[in-house]
Short mmCIF file of C-alpha atoms in Angstrom, two decimals:
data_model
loop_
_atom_site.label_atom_id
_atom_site.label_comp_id
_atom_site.label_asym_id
_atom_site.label_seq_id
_atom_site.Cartn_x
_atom_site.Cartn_y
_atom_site.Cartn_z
CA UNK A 1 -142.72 118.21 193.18
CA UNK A 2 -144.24 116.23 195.79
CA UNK A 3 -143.69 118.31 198.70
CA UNK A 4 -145.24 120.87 196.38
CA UNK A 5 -148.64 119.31 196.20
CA UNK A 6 -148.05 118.63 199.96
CA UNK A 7 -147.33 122.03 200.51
CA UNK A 8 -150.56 123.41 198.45
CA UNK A 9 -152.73 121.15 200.74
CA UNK A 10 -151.71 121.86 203.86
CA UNK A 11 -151.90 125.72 202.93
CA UNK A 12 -155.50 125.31 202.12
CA UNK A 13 -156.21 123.75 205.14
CA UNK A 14 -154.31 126.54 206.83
CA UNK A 15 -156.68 128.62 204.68
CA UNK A 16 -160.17 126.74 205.48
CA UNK A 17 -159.61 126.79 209.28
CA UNK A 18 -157.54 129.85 209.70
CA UNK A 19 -154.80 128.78 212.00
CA UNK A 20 -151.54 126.85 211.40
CA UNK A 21 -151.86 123.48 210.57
CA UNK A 22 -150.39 122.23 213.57
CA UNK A 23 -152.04 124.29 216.08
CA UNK A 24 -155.22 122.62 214.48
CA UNK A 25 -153.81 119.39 215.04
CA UNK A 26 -153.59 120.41 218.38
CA UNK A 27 -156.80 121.13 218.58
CA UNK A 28 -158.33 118.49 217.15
CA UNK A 29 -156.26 116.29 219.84
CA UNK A 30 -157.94 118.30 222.37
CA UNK A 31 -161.61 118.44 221.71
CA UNK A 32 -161.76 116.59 218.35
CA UNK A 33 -165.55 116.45 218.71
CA UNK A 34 -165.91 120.43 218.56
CA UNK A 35 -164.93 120.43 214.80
CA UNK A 36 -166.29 117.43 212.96
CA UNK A 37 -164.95 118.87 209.30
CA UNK A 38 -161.92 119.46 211.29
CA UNK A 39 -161.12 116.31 212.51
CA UNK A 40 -161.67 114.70 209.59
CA UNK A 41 -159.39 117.40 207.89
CA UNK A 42 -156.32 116.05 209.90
CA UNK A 43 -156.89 112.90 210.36
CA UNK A 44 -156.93 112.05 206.57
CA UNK A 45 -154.06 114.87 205.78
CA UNK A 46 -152.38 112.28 208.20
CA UNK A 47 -153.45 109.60 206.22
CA UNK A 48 -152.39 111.55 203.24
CA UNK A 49 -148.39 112.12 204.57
CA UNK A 50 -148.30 108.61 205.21
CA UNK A 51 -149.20 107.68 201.20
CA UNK A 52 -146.80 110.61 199.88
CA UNK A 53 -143.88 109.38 201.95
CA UNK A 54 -144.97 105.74 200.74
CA UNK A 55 -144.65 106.72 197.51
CA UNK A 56 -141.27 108.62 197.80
CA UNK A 57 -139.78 105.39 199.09
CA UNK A 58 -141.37 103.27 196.51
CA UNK A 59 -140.23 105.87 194.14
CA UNK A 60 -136.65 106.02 195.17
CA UNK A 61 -136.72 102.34 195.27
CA UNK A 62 -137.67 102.19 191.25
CA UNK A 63 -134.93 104.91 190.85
CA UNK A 64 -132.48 102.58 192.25
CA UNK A 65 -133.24 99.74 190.29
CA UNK A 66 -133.61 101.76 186.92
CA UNK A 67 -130.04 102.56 187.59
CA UNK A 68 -128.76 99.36 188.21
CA UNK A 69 -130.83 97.83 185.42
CA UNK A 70 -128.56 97.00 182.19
CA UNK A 71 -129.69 97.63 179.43
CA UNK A 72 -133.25 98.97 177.86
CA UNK A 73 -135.31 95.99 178.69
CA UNK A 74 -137.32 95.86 182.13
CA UNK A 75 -137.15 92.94 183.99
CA UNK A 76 -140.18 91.98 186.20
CA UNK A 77 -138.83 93.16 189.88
CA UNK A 78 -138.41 96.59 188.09
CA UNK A 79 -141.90 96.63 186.25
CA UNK A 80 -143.00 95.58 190.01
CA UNK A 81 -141.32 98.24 191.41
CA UNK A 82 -143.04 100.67 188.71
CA UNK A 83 -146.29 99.40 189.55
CA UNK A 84 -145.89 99.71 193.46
CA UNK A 85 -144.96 103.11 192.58
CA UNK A 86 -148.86 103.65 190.34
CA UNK A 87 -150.32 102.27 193.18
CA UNK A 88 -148.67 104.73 195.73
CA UNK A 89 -150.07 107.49 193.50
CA UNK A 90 -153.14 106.43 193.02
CA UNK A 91 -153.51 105.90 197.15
CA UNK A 92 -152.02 109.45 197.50
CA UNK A 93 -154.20 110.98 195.05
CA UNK A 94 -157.52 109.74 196.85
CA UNK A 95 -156.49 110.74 199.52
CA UNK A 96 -155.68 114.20 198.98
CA UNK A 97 -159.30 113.89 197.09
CA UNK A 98 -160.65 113.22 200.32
CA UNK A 99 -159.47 115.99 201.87
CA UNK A 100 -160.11 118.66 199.50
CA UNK A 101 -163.98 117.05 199.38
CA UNK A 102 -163.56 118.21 203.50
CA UNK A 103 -162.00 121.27 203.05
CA UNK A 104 -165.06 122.29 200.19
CA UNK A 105 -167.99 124.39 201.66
CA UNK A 106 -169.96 123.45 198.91
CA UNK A 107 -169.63 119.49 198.93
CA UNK A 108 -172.72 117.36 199.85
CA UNK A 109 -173.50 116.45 203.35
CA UNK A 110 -170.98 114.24 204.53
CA UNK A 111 -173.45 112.41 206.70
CA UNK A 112 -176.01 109.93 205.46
CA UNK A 113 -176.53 107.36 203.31
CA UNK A 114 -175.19 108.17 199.92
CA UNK A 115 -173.10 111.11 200.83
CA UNK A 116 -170.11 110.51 198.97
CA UNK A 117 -172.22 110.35 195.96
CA UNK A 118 -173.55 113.19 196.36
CA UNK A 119 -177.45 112.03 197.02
CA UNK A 120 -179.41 112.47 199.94
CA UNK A 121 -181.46 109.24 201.35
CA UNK A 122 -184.39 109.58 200.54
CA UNK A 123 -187.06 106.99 198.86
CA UNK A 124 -185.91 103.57 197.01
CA UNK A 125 -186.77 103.83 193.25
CA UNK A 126 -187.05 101.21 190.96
CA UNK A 127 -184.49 100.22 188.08
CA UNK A 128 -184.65 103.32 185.33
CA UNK A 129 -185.67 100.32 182.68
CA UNK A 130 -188.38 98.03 183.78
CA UNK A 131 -187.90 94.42 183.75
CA UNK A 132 -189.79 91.27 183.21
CA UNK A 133 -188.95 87.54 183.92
CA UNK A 134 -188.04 85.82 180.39
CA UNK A 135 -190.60 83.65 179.35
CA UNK A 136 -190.06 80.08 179.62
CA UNK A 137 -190.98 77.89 176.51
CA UNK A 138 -193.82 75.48 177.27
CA UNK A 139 -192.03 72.30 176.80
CA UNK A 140 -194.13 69.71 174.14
CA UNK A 141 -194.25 66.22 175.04
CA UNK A 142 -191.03 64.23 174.72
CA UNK A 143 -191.69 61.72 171.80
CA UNK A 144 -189.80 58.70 171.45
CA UNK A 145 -186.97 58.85 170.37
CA UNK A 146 -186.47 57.02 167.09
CA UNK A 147 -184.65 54.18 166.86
CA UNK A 148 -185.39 53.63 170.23
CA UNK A 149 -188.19 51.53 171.48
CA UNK A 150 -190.55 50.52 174.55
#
């Protein structure tokens, strides 16, 4: 299943630049600055093959334990196991994110302040609910205290 999404990925990259992804890795290598989108294209499908096969191994690492685990009750190096394996798909996921946001025609500007977000910089505005200081109370003056004399 994994080297399906893998697979998907790399052929819309394929797709996007119109060569084979490793003759664009070549490329890239080459003159990396002639291609900006490019560049950035491989190096975080790099970074993304590095989180899948993290994951595999973290996955075939859970596997293993499952089936050495007796009986229906996780103990905690297992439930650690499971949650190294979340992690690894939640790493994997952003990344591939990150690459389809490169491989989109239509995403924002990847340049400038605020790109990810999808805002260009422009002007500072204020909070969207206007704000005061709190009032302070005036404080009276302290009376003696009773019971207590000077």
């Amino acid at each position: 299943m994994s080297d399906d999404v893998m697979a998907v990925i790399a052929r819309e990259i394929e797709a996007r630049f119109r060569m084979p992804l490793d003759d664009l890795r070549q490329a890239v290598a080459a003159v990396p600055q002639a291609s900006p989108d490019a560049a950035a294209v491989v190096k975080w499908y790099g970074m993304l093959t590095e989180a899948q096969q993290v994951l595999e191994r973290a996955e075939n690492a859970l596997v293993a334990a499952l089936d050495d685990s007796p009986g229906d009750v996780l103990e905690d190096p297992v439930m650690q196991l499971a949650h190294q394996v979340n992690t690894a798909v939640q790493v994997r996921d952003g990344r591939a994110m990150v690459v389809r946001h490169y491989l989109d025609p239509h995403a924002p500007s990847r340049e400038g302040p605020g790109a990810w977000r999808g805002i260009e910089a422009g002007p500072h505005c204020g909070p969207a609910l206007q704000t005061a200081a709190i009032p302070r109370a005036t404080a009276a003056p302290s009376a003696p205290a009773r019971g207590v004399s000077r």
